[in-house]
Short mmCIF file of C-alpha atoms in Angstrom, two decimals:
data_model
loop_
_atom_site.label_atom_id
_atom_site.label_comp_id
_atom_site.label_asym_id
_atom_site.label_seq_id
_atom_site.Cartn_x
_atom_site.Cartn_y
_atom_site.Cartn_z
CA MET A 1 -41.85 -6.38 -14.53
CA ALA A 2 -38.30 -6.73 -13.19
CA ARG A 3 -35.81 -3.91 -14.35
CA SER A 4 -33.00 -4.93 -16.54
CA ARG A 5 -29.75 -5.57 -14.68
CA TYR A 6 -28.46 -3.24 -17.42
CA LEU A 7 -30.34 -0.16 -16.59
CA PRO A 8 -29.46 2.16 -13.71
CA ASP A 9 -31.22 1.87 -10.65
CA ASN A 10 -33.22 4.54 -9.02
CA PHE A 11 -30.11 6.15 -6.83
CA THR A 12 -28.21 6.55 -10.19
CA LEU A 13 -31.32 8.56 -11.64
CA ALA A 14 -31.41 10.42 -8.63
CA LEU A 15 -27.61 11.49 -9.40
CA VAL A 16 -28.41 12.46 -12.63
CA THR A 17 -31.34 14.66 -11.90
CA THR A 18 -29.66 16.13 -9.27
CA VAL A 19 -26.55 17.14 -11.06
CA ALA A 20 -29.08 18.19 -14.13
CA LEU A 21 -30.97 20.29 -11.24
CA ALA A 22 -27.49 21.85 -10.46
CA SER A 23 -26.74 22.83 -13.84
CA LEU A 24 -30.06 24.42 -14.18
CA LEU A 25 -30.44 25.89 -11.12
CA PRO A 26 -27.17 26.47 -9.03
CA ALA A 27 -27.43 27.66 -5.55
CA SER A 28 -25.50 31.01 -5.18
CA GLY A 29 -24.78 33.44 -2.92
CA SER A 30 -26.43 32.94 0.28
CA MET A 31 -28.30 29.94 -0.81
CA ALA A 32 -24.62 28.33 -1.37
CA HIS A 33 -23.67 29.22 2.26
CA PHE A 34 -26.92 27.38 3.36
CA PHE A 35 -26.79 24.69 1.44
CA GLU A 36 -22.64 23.85 2.48
CA ARG A 37 -23.68 24.24 6.16
CA LEU A 38 -27.09 21.92 5.56
CA THR A 39 -24.24 19.59 3.62
CA SER A 40 -22.21 19.54 6.44
CA VAL A 41 -24.94 18.41 8.79
CA ALA A 42 -25.80 15.79 6.31
CA ILE A 43 -22.43 14.34 6.04
CA GLY A 44 -22.42 14.14 9.97
CA LEU A 45 -26.12 12.64 9.79
CA LEU A 46 -24.68 9.99 7.02
CA PHE A 47 -21.67 8.97 8.80
CA PHE A 48 -23.56 8.40 12.24
CA LEU A 49 -25.98 6.16 10.78
CA HIS A 50 -23.09 4.11 9.28
CA GLY A 51 -21.49 3.77 12.42
CA ALA A 52 -25.01 2.61 14.30
CA LYS A 53 -25.32 0.06 11.44
CA LEU A 54 -22.01 -1.82 11.77
CA SER A 55 -22.15 -4.81 13.76
CA ARG A 56 -19.57 -5.79 15.94
CA GLU A 57 -20.39 -9.47 15.69
CA ALA A 58 -19.90 -9.79 12.13
CA ILE A 59 -16.76 -7.93 12.50
CA VAL A 60 -15.16 -10.27 15.15
CA GLN A 61 -16.68 -12.97 13.27
CA GLY A 62 -14.46 -12.37 9.99
CA VAL A 63 -11.43 -10.35 11.67
CA GLY A 64 -9.62 -13.95 11.99
CA HIS A 65 -9.24 -14.19 7.88
CA TRP A 66 -6.23 -11.81 7.93
CA ARG A 67 -4.48 -12.75 4.61
CA LEU A 68 -7.84 -12.20 2.63
CA HIS A 69 -8.24 -8.67 4.43
CA LEU A 70 -4.53 -7.90 3.63
CA LEU A 71 -5.14 -8.51 -0.02
CA VAL A 72 -8.15 -6.69 -0.30
CA LEU A 73 -6.51 -3.49 1.38
CA ALA A 74 -3.54 -3.65 -0.65
CA CYS A 75 -5.78 -3.88 -3.98
CA THR A 76 -7.66 -0.68 -2.68
CA PHE A 77 -4.90 1.60 -1.39
CA VAL A 78 -1.97 0.12 -3.37
CA LEU A 79 -3.13 -1.23 -6.80
CA PHE A 80 -5.32 0.82 -7.67
CA PRO A 81 -3.48 4.18 -7.08
CA ALA A 82 -0.49 2.16 -8.69
CA LEU A 83 -2.77 1.64 -11.55
CA GLY A 84 -4.13 5.32 -11.60
CA LEU A 85 -0.27 6.66 -11.67
CA ALA A 86 0.70 4.04 -14.50
CA LEU A 87 -1.70 4.46 -16.90
CA ARG A 88 -2.04 8.14 -16.35
CA PRO A 89 0.68 8.75 -19.88
CA VAL A 90 -1.75 6.88 -21.93
CA LEU A 91 -5.10 7.55 -20.62
CA GLU A 92 -5.25 11.18 -19.63
CA PRO A 93 -5.11 12.40 -23.09
CA LEU A 94 -8.60 10.86 -23.34
CA VAL A 95 -9.81 13.40 -20.78
CA THR A 96 -8.85 16.96 -19.52
CA PRO A 97 -6.15 17.06 -16.53
CA ALA A 98 -8.82 18.08 -13.97
CA LEU A 99 -10.83 14.98 -14.75
CA TYR A 100 -7.93 13.01 -14.55
CA THR A 101 -7.20 14.07 -11.02
CA GLY A 102 -10.80 13.08 -10.36
CA VAL A 103 -9.94 9.59 -11.63
CA LEU A 104 -6.60 9.65 -9.16
CA TYR A 105 -8.88 10.57 -6.34
CA LEU A 106 -11.42 7.60 -7.18
CA CYS A 107 -8.16 5.36 -7.34
CA VAL A 108 -7.24 6.12 -3.64
CA LEU A 109 -10.53 6.15 -1.90
CA PRO A 110 -11.72 3.18 -0.11
CA ALA A 111 -14.14 0.20 -0.52
CA THR A 112 -17.52 0.57 -0.74
CA VAL A 113 -19.62 -1.39 1.98
CA GLN A 114 -22.70 -1.93 1.12
CA SER A 115 -23.01 -3.10 -2.47
CA ALA A 116 -19.24 -5.03 -1.81
CA ILE A 117 -21.44 -7.35 0.92
CA ALA A 118 -24.41 -7.57 -1.52
CA PHE A 119 -22.71 -8.94 -4.20
CA THR A 120 -20.84 -11.11 -1.95
CA SER A 121 -23.98 -12.62 -0.54
CA LEU A 122 -25.56 -12.92 -3.92
CA ALA A 123 -22.60 -14.78 -5.42
CA ARG A 124 -22.34 -17.16 -2.36
CA GLY A 125 -18.90 -15.84 -1.04
CA ASN A 126 -17.52 -15.19 2.31
CA VAL A 127 -20.13 -12.66 3.69
CA PRO A 128 -18.44 -12.16 7.21
CA ALA A 129 -14.99 -11.64 5.57
CA ALA A 130 -16.76 -9.04 3.38
CA ILE A 131 -18.26 -7.46 6.19
CA CYS A 132 -15.22 -7.22 7.97
CA SER A 133 -12.81 -6.07 5.20
CA ALA A 134 -15.46 -3.37 3.71
CA SER A 135 -15.76 -1.87 7.02
CA ALA A 136 -11.80 -1.88 7.83
CA SER A 137 -11.30 -0.39 4.48
CA THR A 138 -13.64 2.94 5.10
CA LEU A 139 -12.48 3.03 8.41
CA LEU A 140 -8.68 2.99 7.27
CA GLY A 141 -9.70 5.55 4.51
CA VAL A 142 -10.11 7.83 7.16
CA PHE A 143 -6.81 7.87 7.45
CA VAL A 144 -5.03 6.83 4.42
CA THR A 145 -7.04 8.65 1.87
CA PRO A 146 -5.95 12.11 2.82
CA LEU A 147 -2.56 10.91 2.90
CA LEU A 148 -2.88 9.68 -0.80
CA VAL A 149 -4.50 12.50 -2.11
CA GLY A 150 -1.76 14.58 -0.69
CA LEU A 151 1.08 12.17 -2.50
CA ILE A 152 -0.34 11.38 -5.87
CA VAL A 153 -3.88 13.56 -6.61
CA THR A 154 -2.31 16.86 -5.49
CA THR A 155 1.31 16.71 -5.47
CA GLY A 156 3.40 19.23 -3.81
CA THR A 157 0.87 19.59 -0.77
CA SER A 158 2.42 19.00 2.40
CA SER A 159 2.34 16.35 5.25
CA SER A 160 1.16 18.87 7.66
CA ALA A 161 -1.58 19.86 4.94
CA SER A 162 -2.53 16.16 4.91
CA LEU A 163 -2.64 15.64 8.60
CA ASP A 164 -4.89 18.66 8.50
CA ALA A 165 -7.25 17.03 6.18
CA ILE A 166 -7.25 13.84 8.19
CA GLY A 167 -8.01 16.11 11.39
CA ARG A 168 -10.81 17.89 9.22
CA ILE A 169 -11.83 13.97 8.46
CA LEU A 170 -11.88 12.67 12.04
CA LEU A 171 -13.83 15.60 13.40
CA GLN A 172 -16.68 15.86 10.51
CA LEU A 173 -17.10 11.90 9.24
CA MET A 174 -15.09 9.82 11.99
CA ALA A 175 -16.56 11.56 15.30
CA PRO A 176 -20.19 10.65 14.23
CA PHE A 177 -19.36 7.41 12.93
CA VAL A 178 -17.63 6.47 16.35
CA VAL A 179 -20.51 8.10 18.05
CA GLY A 180 -23.42 5.97 15.94
CA HIS A 181 -21.51 2.90 16.57
CA LEU A 182 -20.83 3.58 20.15
CA LEU A 183 -25.00 4.46 20.56
CA ARG A 184 -25.63 1.13 18.84
CA PRO A 185 -26.39 -0.97 21.85
CA TRP A 186 -29.53 1.53 22.50
CA ILE A 187 -30.00 2.23 18.91
CA GLY A 188 -29.39 -0.72 16.59
CA ALA A 189 -32.45 -2.62 16.75
CA TRP A 190 -34.31 0.71 16.06
CA VAL A 191 -32.18 1.29 12.92
CA LYS A 192 -32.40 -2.45 11.93
CA ARG A 193 -36.16 -1.93 11.87
CA HIS A 194 -36.32 1.52 10.17
CA ALA A 195 -33.54 0.31 7.55
CA SER A 196 -35.86 1.43 4.73
CA THR A 197 -36.64 4.83 5.87
CA LEU A 198 -33.05 5.28 6.67
CA THR A 199 -31.69 4.82 3.54
CA LEU A 200 -33.63 7.38 2.20
CA VAL A 201 -31.68 9.81 4.68
CA ASP A 202 -28.71 7.85 3.54
CA ARG A 203 -28.64 8.48 0.04
CA GLY A 204 -30.35 11.58 0.49
CA SER A 205 -27.32 13.17 2.23
CA ILE A 206 -25.21 12.08 -0.69
CA LEU A 207 -27.62 13.83 -3.32
CA LEU A 208 -27.64 16.91 -1.13
CA VAL A 209 -23.55 16.99 -1.30
CA VAL A 210 -23.67 16.33 -4.71
CA TYR A 211 -26.38 19.60 -5.56
CA THR A 212 -23.72 21.52 -3.81
CA ALA A 213 -20.79 20.53 -5.50
CA PHE A 214 -22.08 20.39 -8.56
CA SER A 215 -23.58 23.84 -8.29
CA ALA A 216 -20.35 25.35 -7.25
CA ALA A 217 -18.53 23.66 -10.00
CA VAL A 218 -21.30 24.92 -12.32
CA ILE A 219 -20.85 28.40 -11.60
CA GLU A 220 -16.99 27.97 -12.02
CA GLY A 221 -17.63 26.76 -15.72
CA LEU A 222 -17.60 22.86 -15.29
CA TRP A 223 -19.82 22.19 -18.60
CA LYS A 224 -17.48 24.71 -20.52
CA GLN A 225 -14.33 22.63 -19.53
CA VAL A 226 -16.13 18.98 -19.86
CA SER A 227 -16.92 18.37 -23.11
CA PRO A 228 -18.92 15.60 -24.51
CA THR A 229 -15.59 14.31 -26.36
CA ALA A 230 -14.02 14.30 -22.56
CA LEU A 231 -16.96 12.15 -21.17
CA ALA A 232 -16.90 10.15 -24.04
CA GLY A 233 -13.20 9.39 -22.93
CA LEU A 234 -13.80 9.30 -19.03
CA LEU A 235 -16.18 6.24 -19.48
CA VAL A 236 -13.51 4.49 -21.54
CA VAL A 237 -10.85 5.35 -18.61
CA LEU A 238 -13.02 3.93 -16.00
CA ALA A 239 -14.07 1.01 -18.03
CA VAL A 240 -10.38 0.38 -18.34
CA LEU A 241 -9.70 0.64 -14.62
CA LEU A 242 -12.68 -1.45 -13.88
CA ALA A 243 -11.65 -4.31 -16.14
CA ILE A 244 -7.97 -4.34 -15.05
CA ALA A 245 -9.14 -4.17 -11.26
CA LEU A 246 -11.37 -7.23 -11.48
CA SER A 247 -8.88 -9.18 -13.61
CA SER A 248 -6.11 -8.11 -11.01
CA THR A 249 -8.26 -9.37 -8.09
CA THR A 250 -9.49 -12.76 -9.50
CA TRP A 251 -5.73 -13.50 -10.60
CA LEU A 252 -4.69 -12.57 -7.13
CA ALA A 253 -7.13 -14.67 -5.51
CA ARG A 254 -6.34 -17.49 -7.45
CA LYS A 255 -2.48 -17.28 -7.38
CA PHE A 256 -2.31 -17.08 -3.55
CA GLY A 257 -4.37 -20.22 -3.27
CA PHE A 258 -7.94 -19.03 -1.72
CA ASP A 259 -11.01 -21.08 -2.00
CA LYS A 260 -14.25 -20.03 -4.21
CA ALA A 261 -16.35 -18.13 -1.64
CA ASP A 262 -12.92 -16.13 -0.54
CA GLU A 263 -12.06 -15.11 -4.49
CA VAL A 264 -15.40 -13.54 -4.53
CA THR A 265 -15.10 -11.76 -1.42
CA ILE A 266 -11.72 -10.45 -3.08
CA VAL A 267 -13.23 -9.58 -6.32
CA PHE A 268 -16.23 -7.37 -4.76
CA CYS A 269 -14.52 -6.28 -2.07
CA GLY A 270 -10.81 -5.17 -4.00
CA SER A 271 -12.45 -3.93 -7.21
CA LYS A 272 -15.15 -1.38 -5.80
CA LYS A 273 -14.85 1.90 -4.68
CA SER A 274 -17.23 3.95 -2.53
CA LEU A 275 -19.35 6.85 -3.52
CA ALA A 276 -20.83 6.80 0.07
CA SER A 277 -17.15 7.89 1.58
CA GLY A 278 -16.01 9.80 -1.64
CA VAL A 279 -18.29 12.62 -1.97
CA PRO A 280 -18.26 13.68 1.42
CA MET A 281 -14.74 13.24 1.57
CA ALA A 282 -14.31 15.05 -1.47
CA HIS A 283 -16.21 18.12 0.22
CA VAL A 284 -13.91 18.33 2.98
CA LEU A 285 -10.36 17.88 0.79
CA PHE A 286 -11.17 20.04 -2.24
CA ALA A 287 -12.12 23.71 -2.75
CA ALA A 288 -15.43 23.71 -3.47
CA SER A 289 -15.19 25.25 -7.02
CA THR A 290 -13.49 21.86 -7.64
CA VAL A 291 -15.27 19.09 -6.01
CA GLY A 292 -17.95 18.68 -8.91
CA THR A 293 -15.29 17.84 -11.46
CA ILE A 294 -13.46 15.39 -8.54
CA VAL A 295 -16.63 13.22 -7.86
CA LEU A 296 -17.56 13.26 -11.50
CA PRO A 297 -15.51 10.01 -12.14
CA VAL A 298 -16.64 8.65 -8.48
CA MET A 299 -20.24 8.97 -9.80
CA LEU A 300 -19.70 7.23 -12.89
CA PHE A 301 -17.56 4.52 -11.87
CA HIS A 302 -20.10 3.72 -8.99
CA GLN A 303 -22.91 3.12 -11.77
CA MET A 304 -20.56 1.03 -14.26
CA GLN A 305 -19.30 -0.87 -11.06
CA LEU A 306 -22.83 -2.01 -10.22
CA MET A 307 -23.83 -2.98 -13.56
CA VAL A 308 -20.77 -4.97 -14.19
CA CYS A 309 -20.64 -6.67 -10.52
CA ALA A 310 -24.32 -7.89 -11.06
CA VAL A 311 -23.79 -9.82 -14.06
CA LEU A 312 -20.54 -10.91 -12.54
CA ALA A 313 -22.37 -12.05 -9.44
CA GLN A 314 -25.05 -14.08 -10.95
CA ARG A 315 -22.13 -16.21 -12.83
CA TYR A 316 -20.31 -16.75 -9.71
CA ALA A 317 -23.93 -17.82 -8.03
CA ARG A 318 -24.22 -20.43 -10.84
CA ARG A 319 -21.32 -22.32 -10.17
CA PRO A 320 -21.51 -25.96 -8.74
CA VAL A 321 -21.92 -26.47 -5.16
CA GLU A 322 -18.71 -29.02 -4.98
CA ASP A 323 -16.66 -25.98 -6.11
CA ASP A 324 -17.76 -24.63 -2.50
CA ALA A 325 -16.45 -27.79 -0.63
CA PRO A 326 -13.71 -27.19 2.53
CA GLY A 327 -10.38 -26.95 0.85
CA ALA A 328 -11.59 -26.75 -2.95
CA VAL A 329 -9.39 -24.33 -4.45
CA ALA A 330 -10.33 -21.93 -7.30
CA LYS A 331 -9.17 -23.01 -10.77
CA PRO A 332 -7.91 -20.86 -13.25
CA ALA A 333 -10.23 -19.45 -15.94
#
């Protein structure tokens, strides 16, 4: 029997289990140092695999659609941060200042890749353009996210500190990514054949980062600082952000005259935020004791966007075939 789309997926359940394990048995002392070193290796492996899976052919096929890509990038790196700042006076009272810092961090992250492409495909969108936009967002995020963190998340951070953060990310994340992509002609076929097994490595790396981050946060008193009321408020904050992002990307796609397939791509690439990039970047950009609080909004938003976008993708998929005819412009709802 198929699982309901409203229920959490296996990875989300694994994330919840990891947080619970870190809360009950946090790594400390020499074990904490061991997990930090292991986490650094796992993050490098994670981005190496991302590089090896990236298809140059798909990028070339989708790169010509520059208007779509500019709009997606503007939604990701301009609209979201602007929303986080504009809504702060209204939404921050619902949570703690530390949690809202995590919300701002969420707002400056790049778009997700795998799920954005999967939902675009399910909804009969422009898949090559989705691959190109999502991949470009991830690559630009290496440079843009640390700068935006310095500007709006940790205000007062000097430009040299932001550049230092970019340097650390280039070394720990981008270098393995580039190496993996350069080796794709030799290992690409092997990676594709073992995709299901490598997905376990991919997700296992994220779970390891989450365990290390929450262990440090629990030792610093995370659950004494985050009350059930603050968690409920955080869910409201994230729901408001997601609703505005989905509405805005839909409106902008129609305002600029994109067809329905392109609208699908803009909505699913421009409204989503990457857990796979966000958690490792937080490990690099923030102190170990604060990472748990910082990534909590990212983890919750990840599940929320998956559930909502699954419903939305199925709704798009039920549209008449004639809506996808060349030159057909999406009609306002």
